[in-house]
mmCIF file of C-alpha atoms in Angstrom:
data_model
loop_
_atom_site.group_PDB
_atom_site.id
_atom_site.type_symbol
_atom_site.label_atom_id
_atom_site.label_comp_id
_atom_site.label_asym_id
_atom_site.label_seq_id
_atom_site.Cartn_x
_atom_site.Cartn_y
_atom_site.Cartn_z
ATOM 1 C CA MET U 1 -29.471 2.817 2.057
ATOM 2 C CA SER U 2 -28.134 6.315 1.698
ATOM 3 C CA ASP U 3 -25.760 7.101 -1.121
ATOM 4 C CA HIS U 4 -22.057 7.431 -0.358
ATOM 5 C CA THR U 5 -19.362 8.924 -2.517
ATOM 6 C CA ARG U 6 -16.386 6.784 -3.366
ATOM 7 C CA PRO U 7 -13.149 7.744 -5.062
ATOM 8 C CA ASN U 8 -12.309 6.629 -8.547
ATOM 9 C CA GLN U 9 -8.707 5.533 -8.242
ATOM 10 C CA LYS U 10 -6.825 5.278 -11.517
ATOM 11 C CA LEU U 11 -3.446 4.221 -12.785
ATOM 12 C CA SER U 12 -2.608 6.315 -15.833
ATOM 13 C CA ARG U 13 0.469 7.803 -17.435
ATOM 14 C CA ARG U 14 1.503 10.516 -19.828
ATOM 15 C CA PRO U 15 4.326 9.564 -22.190
ATOM 16 C CA ASP U 16 6.838 11.356 -19.954
ATOM 17 C CA GLN U 17 5.570 9.694 -16.774
ATOM 18 C CA LYS U 18 6.487 6.251 -15.523
ATOM 19 C CA PHE U 19 3.661 5.892 -13.036
ATOM 20 C CA LYS U 20 0.632 7.902 -11.962
ATOM 21 C CA LEU U 21 -1.854 7.006 -9.252
ATOM 22 C CA SER U 22 -4.696 9.485 -8.983
ATOM 23 C CA VAL U 23 -8.020 9.632 -7.201
ATOM 24 C CA GLN U 24 -10.858 11.557 -8.781
ATOM 25 C CA ALA U 25 -14.003 12.619 -6.992
ATOM 26 C CA GLY U 26 -17.334 11.129 -8.006
ATOM 27 C CA ASN U 27 -19.878 8.440 -7.346
ATOM 28 C CA VAL U 28 -18.809 4.913 -8.126
ATOM 29 C CA GLN U 29 -21.906 2.784 -7.713
ATOM 30 C CA ASP U 30 -22.433 -0.894 -8.405
ATOM 31 C CA VAL U 31 -26.159 -1.574 -8.377
ATOM 32 C CA ALA U 32 -26.671 -5.110 -7.144
ATOM 33 C CA GLY U 33 -30.358 -5.181 -8.070
ATOM 34 C CA VAL U 34 -33.890 -4.117 -7.247
ATOM 35 C CA GLN U 35 -36.087 -6.524 -5.331
ATOM 36 C CA ALA U 36 -39.202 -6.525 -3.199
ATOM 37 C CA GLU U 37 -38.626 -6.742 0.524
ATOM 38 C CA PRO U 38 -40.980 -8.895 2.643
ATOM 39 C CA SER U 39 -41.565 -6.036 5.078
ATOM 40 C CA LEU U 40 -42.866 -3.747 2.323
ATOM 41 C CA SER U 41 -46.469 -3.600 1.317
ATOM 42 C CA ALA U 42 -47.655 -4.632 -2.126
ATOM 43 C CA GLY U 43 -46.541 -2.296 -4.859
ATOM 44 C CA GLN U 44 -43.545 -1.052 -2.900
ATOM 45 C CA THR U 45 -40.008 -2.031 -3.760
ATOM 46 C CA GLY U 46 -36.724 -1.693 -1.982
ATOM 47 C CA ARG U 47 -33.460 -0.854 -3.723
ATOM 48 C CA VAL U 48 -30.464 -2.982 -2.893
ATOM 49 C CA VAL U 49 -27.388 -0.953 -3.792
ATOM 50 C CA GLU U 50 -23.773 -1.886 -3.157
ATOM 51 C CA PHE U 51 -21.163 0.857 -3.206
ATOM 52 C CA THR U 52 -17.616 -0.267 -3.810
ATOM 53 C CA THR U 53 -14.221 1.032 -4.783
ATOM 54 C CA PRO U 54 -13.630 -0.318 -8.321
ATOM 55 C CA ARG U 55 -11.143 -2.992 -7.256
ATOM 56 C CA SER U 56 -11.221 -4.970 -10.487
ATOM 57 C CA LYS U 57 -10.618 -1.850 -12.580
ATOM 58 C CA ILE U 58 -7.632 -0.797 -10.472
ATOM 59 C CA ILE U 59 -6.105 -4.268 -10.673
ATOM 60 C CA GLN U 60 -6.750 -4.409 -14.417
ATOM 61 C CA GLU U 61 -4.991 -1.083 -15.001
ATOM 62 C CA ALA U 62 -2.085 -2.009 -12.730
ATOM 63 C CA ASP U 63 -1.766 -5.346 -14.523
ATOM 64 C CA ALA U 64 -1.566 -3.583 -17.888
ATOM 65 C CA ALA U 65 1.114 -1.201 -16.582
ATOM 66 C CA ILE U 66 3.147 -4.082 -15.146
ATOM 67 C CA ARG U 67 2.964 -6.135 -18.329
ATOM 68 C CA ASP U 68 3.988 -3.107 -20.376
ATOM 69 C CA ASP U 69 7.036 -2.539 -18.166
ATOM 70 C CA LEU U 70 8.017 -6.221 -18.351
ATOM 71 C CA ALA U 71 7.502 -6.599 -22.103
ATOM 72 C CA HIS U 72 11.265 -6.859 -22.676
ATOM 73 C CA SER U 73 12.006 -8.969 -19.573
ATOM 74 C CA PRO U 74 10.720 -12.462 -20.440
ATOM 75 C CA ARG U 75 11.753 -14.177 -17.212
ATOM 76 C CA ALA U 76 10.271 -11.461 -15.024
ATOM 77 C CA LEU U 77 7.074 -11.391 -17.108
ATOM 78 C CA ALA U 78 6.677 -15.159 -16.778
ATOM 79 C CA ALA U 79 7.183 -14.907 -13.013
ATOM 80 C CA TYR U 80 4.613 -12.114 -12.714
ATOM 81 C CA THR U 81 2.091 -13.980 -14.852
ATOM 82 C CA ALA U 82 2.422 -17.034 -12.622
ATOM 83 C CA LEU U 83 2.141 -14.978 -9.441
ATOM 84 C CA ALA U 84 -0.925 -13.011 -10.559
ATOM 85 C CA THR U 85 -2.953 -16.216 -10.912
ATOM 86 C CA ASP U 86 -1.350 -18.325 -8.176
ATOM 87 C CA PRO U 87 -4.122 -19.599 -5.841
ATOM 88 C CA GLU U 88 -1.891 -19.501 -2.774
ATOM 89 C CA ALA U 89 -0.784 -15.926 -3.465
ATOM 90 C CA LEU U 90 -4.392 -14.831 -4.064
ATOM 91 C CA ALA U 91 -5.453 -16.416 -0.784
ATOM 92 C CA CYS U 92 -2.537 -14.782 1.044
ATOM 93 C CA TRP U 93 -3.500 -11.333 -0.235
ATOM 94 C CA ASP U 94 -7.127 -11.809 0.742
ATOM 95 C CA MET U 95 -6.365 -13.021 4.267
ATOM 96 C CA ALA U 96 -3.745 -10.324 4.835
ATOM 97 C CA ASN U 97 -6.397 -7.795 3.907
ATOM 98 C CA TYR U 98 -8.955 -9.405 6.196
ATOM 99 C CA ILE U 99 -6.674 -9.158 9.229
ATOM 100 C CA THR U 100 -5.409 -5.639 8.578
ATOM 101 C CA MET U 101 -8.712 -4.064 7.557
ATOM 102 C CA ARG U 102 -11.398 -6.021 9.403
ATOM 103 C CA LYS U 103 -9.509 -6.775 12.597
ATOM 104 C CA LEU U 104 -7.220 -3.762 12.891
ATOM 105 C CA GLY U 105 -9.022 -1.083 10.890
ATOM 106 C CA TYR U 106 -5.955 -0.388 8.766
ATOM 107 C CA ASN U 107 -5.767 0.617 5.113
ATOM 108 C CA ASP U 108 -5.831 -1.881 2.274
ATOM 109 C CA HIS U 109 -3.059 -4.501 2.381
ATOM 110 C CA GLY U 110 -4.504 -6.986 -0.101
ATOM 111 C CA ARG U 111 -4.646 -7.522 -3.842
ATOM 112 C CA VAL U 112 -5.184 -3.892 -4.845
ATOM 113 C CA HIS U 113 -2.249 -2.691 -2.730
ATOM 114 C CA SER U 114 -0.046 -5.466 -4.110
ATOM 115 C CA PHE U 115 -0.779 -4.652 -7.751
ATOM 116 C CA ILE U 116 -0.483 -0.883 -7.260
ATOM 117 C CA THR U 117 2.854 -1.133 -5.470
ATOM 118 C CA GLY U 118 4.022 -3.700 -8.017
ATOM 119 C CA ALA U 119 3.423 -1.202 -10.823
ATOM 120 C CA ALA U 120 5.139 1.553 -8.843
ATOM 121 C CA SER U 121 8.169 -0.621 -8.127
ATOM 122 C CA LEU U 122 8.737 -1.363 -11.799
ATOM 123 C CA ALA U 123 8.461 2.319 -12.699
ATOM 124 C CA ILE U 124 11.123 3.118 -10.114
ATOM 125 C CA THR U 125 13.342 0.258 -11.305
ATOM 126 C CA GLU U 126 13.111 1.387 -14.932
ATOM 127 C CA LEU U 127 14.051 4.955 -14.021
ATOM 128 C CA LEU U 128 17.045 3.750 -12.007
ATOM 129 C CA LEU U 129 18.301 1.573 -14.845
ATOM 130 C CA GLU U 130 17.781 4.376 -17.366
ATOM 131 C CA GLY U 131 19.774 6.638 -15.050
ATOM 132 C CA GLY U 132 22.728 4.262 -15.063
ATOM 133 C CA VAL U 133 22.150 2.899 -11.555
ATOM 134 C CA ARG U 134 23.069 -0.752 -11.103
ATOM 135 C CA PRO U 135 20.885 -2.569 -8.543
ATOM 136 C CA ASP U 136 22.620 -5.067 -6.282
ATOM 137 C CA ILE U 137 21.702 -8.133 -8.321
ATOM 138 C CA MET U 138 23.661 -6.677 -11.221
ATOM 139 C CA ASP U 139 26.388 -5.074 -9.129
ATOM 140 C CA SER U 140 27.107 -8.351 -7.340
ATOM 141 C CA GLY U 141 27.238 -10.315 -10.596
ATOM 142 C CA VAL U 142 24.303 -12.530 -9.604
ATOM 143 C CA GLY U 143 22.134 -11.596 -12.577
ATOM 144 C CA ASP U 144 21.054 -9.107 -15.213
ATOM 145 C CA ALA U 145 18.260 -6.553 -15.549
ATOM 146 C CA ASP U 146 15.691 -9.287 -16.183
ATOM 147 C CA ASP U 147 16.587 -10.827 -12.829
ATOM 148 C CA VAL U 148 16.299 -7.403 -11.180
ATOM 149 C CA TYR U 149 12.786 -6.900 -12.525
ATOM 150 C CA LEU U 150 11.818 -10.396 -11.419
ATOM 151 C CA ALA U 151 13.111 -9.870 -7.892
ATOM 152 C CA VAL U 152 11.475 -6.456 -7.587
ATOM 153 C CA ILE U 153 8.022 -7.488 -8.801
ATOM 154 C CA LEU U 154 7.889 -10.677 -6.718
ATOM 155 C CA GLY U 155 9.287 -9.026 -3.592
ATOM 156 C CA THR U 156 6.991 -6.028 -3.837
ATOM 157 C CA MET U 157 3.806 -7.917 -4.567
ATOM 158 C CA LEU U 158 4.416 -10.418 -1.760
ATOM 159 C CA HIS U 159 5.728 -7.940 0.810
ATOM 160 C CA ASP U 160 2.575 -7.768 2.961
ATOM 161 C CA ILE U 161 1.313 -11.366 2.961
ATOM 162 C CA GLY U 162 2.647 -11.937 6.492
ATOM 163 C CA ASN U 163 -0.185 -9.787 7.824
ATOM 164 C CA GLN U 164 -2.476 -12.807 7.525
ATOM 165 C CA ILE U 165 -0.769 -14.247 10.609
ATOM 166 C CA HIS U 166 -0.448 -10.993 12.544
ATOM 167 C CA ARG U 167 0.593 -7.405 12.014
ATOM 168 C CA ALA U 168 3.313 -7.873 14.626
ATOM 169 C CA SER U 169 6.362 -9.409 12.910
ATOM 170 C CA HIS U 170 4.469 -9.530 9.619
ATOM 171 C CA GLU U 171 7.723 -9.006 7.750
ATOM 172 C CA GLN U 172 9.248 -12.214 9.126
ATOM 173 C CA HIS U 173 5.978 -14.121 8.691
ATOM 174 C CA GLY U 174 5.947 -12.940 5.091
ATOM 175 C CA VAL U 175 9.377 -14.429 4.422
ATOM 176 C CA ALA U 176 8.221 -17.868 5.578
ATOM 177 C CA LEU U 177 4.951 -17.695 3.660
ATOM 178 C CA ALA U 178 6.636 -16.507 0.460
ATOM 179 C CA LEU U 179 9.150 -19.353 0.280
ATOM 180 C CA PRO U 180 6.890 -22.058 -1.208
ATOM 181 C CA ILE U 181 5.324 -19.561 -3.611
ATOM 182 C CA LEU U 182 8.717 -18.386 -4.824
ATOM 183 C CA ASP U 183 10.073 -21.919 -5.222
ATOM 184 C CA ARG U 184 7.024 -22.932 -7.247
ATOM 185 C CA ILE U 185 7.276 -19.886 -9.524
ATOM 186 C CA MET U 186 11.047 -19.657 -9.871
ATOM 187 C CA GLY U 187 11.735 -23.381 -10.283
ATOM 188 C CA PRO U 188 10.806 -23.581 -13.978
ATOM 189 C CA LEU U 189 12.533 -20.248 -14.710
ATOM 190 C CA TYR U 190 15.976 -21.037 -13.271
ATOM 191 C CA ALA U 191 17.581 -24.281 -14.315
ATOM 192 C CA ASP U 192 20.553 -23.486 -12.084
ATOM 193 C CA PRO U 193 19.492 -23.892 -8.415
ATOM 194 C CA PHE U 194 22.590 -21.980 -7.329
ATOM 195 C CA LYS U 195 21.527 -18.835 -9.193
ATOM 196 C CA ARG U 196 17.888 -19.335 -8.246
ATOM 197 C CA ALA U 197 18.741 -19.340 -4.550
ATOM 198 C CA LYS U 198 20.833 -16.193 -4.913
ATOM 199 C CA VAL U 199 18.112 -14.256 -6.721
ATOM 200 C CA ARG U 200 15.575 -15.501 -4.193
ATOM 201 C CA SER U 201 17.645 -14.068 -1.360
ATOM 202 C CA PHE U 202 17.086 -10.562 -2.736
ATOM 203 C CA ILE U 203 13.329 -11.153 -2.832
ATOM 204 C CA LEU U 204 13.230 -12.428 0.736
ATOM 205 C CA GLY U 205 15.333 -9.471 1.856
ATOM 206 C CA SER U 206 12.858 -7.068 0.252
ATOM 207 C CA ILE U 207 9.944 -8.682 2.092
ATOM 208 C CA ASN U 208 11.804 -8.710 5.391
ATOM 209 C CA CYS U 209 12.850 -5.043 5.201
ATOM 210 C CA HIS U 210 9.937 -3.281 3.486
ATOM 211 C CA ASP U 211 8.757 -1.654 6.735
ATOM 212 C CA LEU U 212 12.308 -0.582 7.723
ATOM 213 C CA ASN U 213 12.402 -3.130 10.532
ATOM 214 C CA PRO U 214 15.273 -3.618 9.861
ATOM 215 C CA PRO U 215 16.104 -1.098 7.106
ATOM 216 C CA PRO U 216 16.940 -2.679 3.723
ATOM 217 C CA LEU U 217 20.567 -3.037 2.700
ATOM 218 C CA THR U 218 20.026 -3.675 -1.012
ATOM 219 C CA LEU U 219 18.694 -1.361 -3.687
ATOM 220 C CA GLU U 220 16.059 -3.968 -4.563
ATOM 221 C CA GLY U 221 14.838 -3.838 -0.959
ATOM 222 C CA GLY U 222 14.806 -0.050 -1.097
ATOM 223 C CA ILE U 223 12.688 -0.102 -4.253
ATOM 224 C CA THR U 224 10.089 -2.291 -2.563
ATOM 225 C CA ALA U 225 10.011 -0.064 0.523
ATOM 226 C CA VAL U 226 9.610 3.149 -1.474
ATOM 227 C CA ALA U 227 6.981 1.631 -3.768
ATOM 228 C CA ASP U 228 5.058 0.561 -0.670
ATOM 229 C CA GLY U 229 5.247 4.117 0.619
ATOM 230 C CA THR U 230 3.771 5.599 -2.569
ATOM 231 C CA ASP U 231 0.352 3.981 -2.051
ATOM 232 C CA ILE U 232 -0.946 6.783 0.169
ATOM 233 C CA THR U 233 -3.870 8.205 -1.801
ATOM 234 C CA LYS U 234 -7.386 8.543 -0.430
ATOM 235 C CA GLY U 235 -8.489 5.603 -2.547
ATOM 236 C CA ARG U 236 -6.611 3.401 -0.112
ATOM 237 C CA GLY U 237 -7.641 5.215 3.046
ATOM 238 C CA ARG U 238 -11.355 5.621 2.383
ATOM 239 C CA LYS U 239 -12.220 1.959 3.019
ATOM 240 C CA ALA U 240 -10.620 1.988 6.464
ATOM 241 C CA PHE U 241 -12.343 5.299 7.133
ATOM 242 C CA SER U 242 -15.736 3.905 6.129
ATOM 243 C CA LEU U 243 -15.191 0.889 8.392
ATOM 244 C CA GLY U 244 -14.830 3.211 11.371
ATOM 245 C CA SER U 245 -11.072 3.609 11.592
ATOM 246 C CA VAL U 246 -10.963 7.380 12.014
ATOM 247 C CA ASP U 247 -7.515 8.572 13.026
ATOM 248 C CA ILE U 248 -4.706 10.742 11.727
ATOM 249 C CA HIS U 249 -3.719 7.993 9.271
ATOM 250 C CA SER U 250 -7.124 7.569 7.632
ATOM 251 C CA ILE U 251 -7.903 11.289 7.699
ATOM 252 C CA SER U 252 -4.565 12.309 6.205
ATOM 253 C CA ALA U 253 -4.918 9.600 3.554
ATOM 254 C CA LEU U 254 -8.132 11.303 2.423
ATOM 255 C CA ALA U 255 -6.069 14.432 1.797
ATOM 256 C CA VAL U 256 -3.809 12.873 -0.882
ATOM 257 C CA ASP U 257 -5.166 13.005 -4.428
ATOM 258 C CA GLU U 258 -2.293 11.931 -6.593
ATOM 259 C CA VAL U 259 1.152 10.338 -6.610
ATOM 260 C CA VAL U 260 3.306 10.579 -9.724
ATOM 261 C CA ILE U 261 6.605 8.794 -10.298
ATOM 262 C CA GLU U 262 8.663 10.263 -13.129
ATOM 263 C CA ARG U 263 12.177 11.086 -14.258
ATOM 264 C CA GLY U 264 13.910 13.616 -12.045
ATOM 265 C CA ARG U 265 16.062 16.494 -13.205
ATOM 266 C CA HIS U 266 19.037 15.896 -10.949
ATOM 267 C CA VAL U 267 18.369 12.339 -9.746
ATOM 268 C CA PRO U 268 16.802 9.383 -11.575
ATOM 269 C CA VAL U 269 13.451 9.365 -9.720
ATOM 270 C CA LEU U 270 11.050 12.185 -8.867
ATOM 271 C CA ILE U 271 8.011 11.375 -6.706
ATOM 272 C CA SER U 272 5.408 14.147 -6.664
ATOM 273 C CA VAL U 273 2.471 14.092 -4.249
ATOM 274 C CA THR U 274 -0.575 16.301 -4.825
ATOM 275 C CA MET U 275 -2.759 16.979 -1.780
ATOM 276 C CA ASN U 276 -6.294 18.337 -1.605
ATOM 277 C CA ASN U 277 -5.629 19.361 1.993
ATOM 278 C CA SER U 278 -2.349 20.152 3.747
ATOM 279 C CA GLY U 279 -3.203 17.457 6.294
ATOM 280 C CA GLY U 280 -1.877 15.017 3.736
ATOM 281 C CA ILE U 281 1.653 16.048 4.667
ATOM 282 C CA PHE U 282 1.392 13.547 7.532
ATOM 283 C CA GLN U 283 1.210 10.724 4.979
ATOM 284 C CA VAL U 284 4.264 12.080 3.192
ATOM 285 C CA GLU U 285 6.263 12.706 6.362
ATOM 286 C CA GLU U 286 5.354 9.557 8.280
ATOM 287 C CA ILE U 287 4.884 6.961 5.525
ATOM 288 C CA LEU U 288 6.771 7.856 2.351
ATOM 289 C CA ALA U 289 9.710 10.037 3.403
ATOM 290 C CA PRO U 290 11.246 7.536 5.885
ATOM 291 C CA LYS U 291 11.215 4.877 3.168
ATOM 292 C CA VAL U 292 13.271 7.170 0.991
ATOM 293 C CA ILE U 293 15.629 8.410 3.702
ATOM 294 C CA ARG U 294 16.321 5.095 5.433
ATOM 295 C CA THR U 295 17.010 2.975 2.351
ATOM 296 C CA PRO U 296 19.700 2.837 -0.353
ATOM 297 C CA MET U 297 17.225 4.784 -2.509
ATOM 298 C CA ARG U 298 18.104 8.006 -0.709
ATOM 299 C CA ARG U 299 20.660 9.145 -3.301
ATOM 300 C CA TYR U 300 18.360 8.500 -6.235
ATOM 301 C CA VAL U 301 14.978 9.967 -5.248
ATOM 302 C CA GLU U 302 13.639 13.503 -5.076
ATOM 303 C CA LEU U 303 10.388 13.860 -3.135
ATOM 304 C CA ARG U 304 7.971 16.780 -3.544
ATOM 305 C CA ALA U 305 4.528 17.477 -2.074
ATOM 306 C CA ALA U 306 2.137 20.337 -2.859
ATOM 307 C CA THR U 307 -1.509 21.227 -2.493
ATOM 308 C CA ARG U 308 -3.541 21.386 -5.677
ATOM 309 C CA PRO U 309 -3.842 24.803 -7.386
ATOM 310 C CA GLU U 310 -7.604 25.158 -6.854
ATOM 311 C CA GLY U 311 -7.202 25.195 -3.087
ATOM 312 C CA GLU U 312 -7.849 22.934 -0.142
ATOM 313 C CA GLU U 313 -10.836 20.766 0.663
ATOM 314 C CA GLN U 314 -12.195 20.703 4.183
ATOM 315 C CA ILE U 315 -12.261 17.235 5.716
ATOM 316 C CA LEU U 316 -13.142 18.149 9.301
ATOM 317 C CA SER U 317 -15.379 21.008 10.344
ATOM 318 C CA ARG U 318 -14.785 20.773 14.110
ATOM 319 C CA VAL U 319 -12.843 18.754 16.678
ATOM 320 C CA ARG U 320 -13.508 18.907 20.410
ATOM 321 C CA LEU U 321 -12.248 17.003 23.436
ATOM 322 C CA ASP U 322 -14.900 15.062 25.338
ATOM 323 C CA GLY U 323 -13.394 13.199 28.290
ATOM 324 C CA ASP U 324 -10.619 11.016 26.866
ATOM 325 C CA HIS U 325 -12.000 11.106 23.320
ATOM 326 C CA PHE U 326 -11.773 13.537 20.438
ATOM 327 C CA VAL U 327 -15.195 14.081 18.876
ATOM 328 C CA MET U 328 -14.940 15.079 15.228
ATOM 329 C CA ASP U 329 -17.631 16.609 13.045
ATOM 330 C CA LEU U 330 -17.015 15.627 9.440
ATOM 331 C CA GLU U 331 -18.008 17.578 6.364
ATOM 332 C CA ASN U 332 -20.513 14.877 5.357
ATOM 333 C CA GLY U 333 -22.422 15.385 8.624
ATOM 334 C CA GLN U 334 -21.043 12.270 10.282
ATOM 335 C CA GLN U 335 -19.770 12.483 13.849
ATOM 336 C CA VAL U 336 -17.089 10.159 15.152
ATOM 337 C CA ALA U 337 -15.287 9.761 18.468
ATOM 338 C CA VAL U 338 -11.688 8.599 18.721
ATOM 339 C CA GLU U 339 -9.800 7.867 21.914
ATOM 340 C CA VAL U 340 -6.865 10.192 22.561
ATOM 341 C CA ASP U 341 -3.520 8.508 21.986
ATOM 342 C CA ASP U 342 -2.121 9.131 25.456
ATOM 343 C CA THR U 343 1.479 7.920 25.452
ATOM 344 C CA ARG U 344 1.913 8.637 29.177
ATOM 345 C CA LYS U 345 -1.168 6.565 29.998
ATOM 346 C CA ARG U 346 0.109 3.690 27.889
ATOM 347 C CA ALA U 347 3.483 3.874 29.600
ATOM 348 C CA GLN U 348 1.847 3.734 33.012
ATOM 349 C CA GLU U 349 -0.253 0.760 31.974
ATOM 350 C CA ALA U 350 2.862 -0.998 30.721
ATOM 351 C CA VAL U 351 4.601 -0.438 34.085
ATOM 352 C CA VAL U 352 1.579 -1.806 35.963
ATOM 353 C CA ALA U 353 1.437 -4.821 33.680
ATOM 354 C CA ALA U 354 5.146 -5.489 34.243
ATOM 355 C CA MET U 355 4.716 -5.268 38.025
ATOM 356 C CA GLN U 356 1.881 -7.785 37.886
ATOM 357 C CA THR U 357 3.824 -10.330 35.898
ATOM 358 C CA GLY U 358 3.717 -13.684 37.638
ATOM 359 C CA VAL U 359 0.780 -12.737 39.890
ATOM 360 C CA GLU U 360 -1.919 -15.382 39.766
ATOM 361 C CA ARG U 361 -5.389 -14.063 38.959
ATOM 362 C CA ARG U 362 -8.659 -15.818 39.557
#
C-alpha cells in the first residue's frame, strides 16, 4: 500500500482565543501490524498499514474544550456528559456519517463534526454573553445562561443526525430523531416539565433551521448554524476527497487551513479563516457566510478570510474538458474525472421526466 499524507487537525487556543481549529501538514499513520501474506514466498513479509485521520484525538480535544467552557454551567455540563456517551446519539452520528460520506460522497457529518461544531458553538455563545448579548432563552424569560449553554450544545451536536434517514429533509428528520434523546437527557435535569418543554423548543428549532431551510429565528438557532459553517477545514474535506468525491466542495475544503473564533473589536465575535489557496474562498462564500448573513447572528459576527503569509499551495496542476467530464491532474499525480454540472441539461431532464409522469413503462 502506498503512503498517503493526512492532515493533523487540532483544536487549540491561545488565552485570547475562544476557539481554534487548525490543520497541519504531515503524515498521520496508524500501523495496524506486520504479517506474512499467503501469496508471498518464505522469508517475505507484507506490511499492513492503515492511514486514518486522528478521530479520537480530535474528539478528545473538542471534549476538553467543551467541558472547560461548561465548567460553570452545571446543568449544561450534565446534559453534555449524558449526550457524549448516549448509545442512541452515538449510533445516530455513525449512521448519519455512513449515509453522507459512503452513499453521497459528502464531508464528515458524524461524531467528529458534532464535537467540533459543539466546541465552536460554545465559544460563540460565550463571546456573545461577554459582549452583553442576551440570547432568546434569556430574553424571553424562559431561562438563564446555563439553559442557553444547554440548548446550544445539545442543538448543535444533534443538528445533523437526520442524515441517517436521508439528506433530503434531514433537518426535519433530525427533529423527530432528537426528541427521545432530548427527553431522556433533559428529564432528570428539569423537574418542571413546563420549563423543560420550552427549553427543548429552542433545541428543536436549532436542528430544524441549521441549514437555513428555513432560516433560524432565534439567536440559539443562529449560533448552531454559524458553528456548523465553521467546520470547513481540509481535515473535514480530505476524507470525502480520498473516497472519490472530487468537486468544488472537496477541493475548496482542502484549501482551508485554519478557522479561529475570537473576540471582535467592534462586534462580539470575529471568525478568521486562513487559506493555503485562494480556492478556499468558495467554502467561505458558499458555506460560512450565508450562515452569518441569514441568521440573527448577522449583527454580532465579523468574518475575515486571508491566504497564509508564506503563499499559496497548488492543489490542481491542470484541468481539461473531455466530453462531458472535467479531467483534473492533481499535484500528487492522481487523475480524476468529474461530470460537468450542467444546469441546462438537468432542467431538460426534469421537463422530460414531468412529461412522462403517469406513462406506464414495461
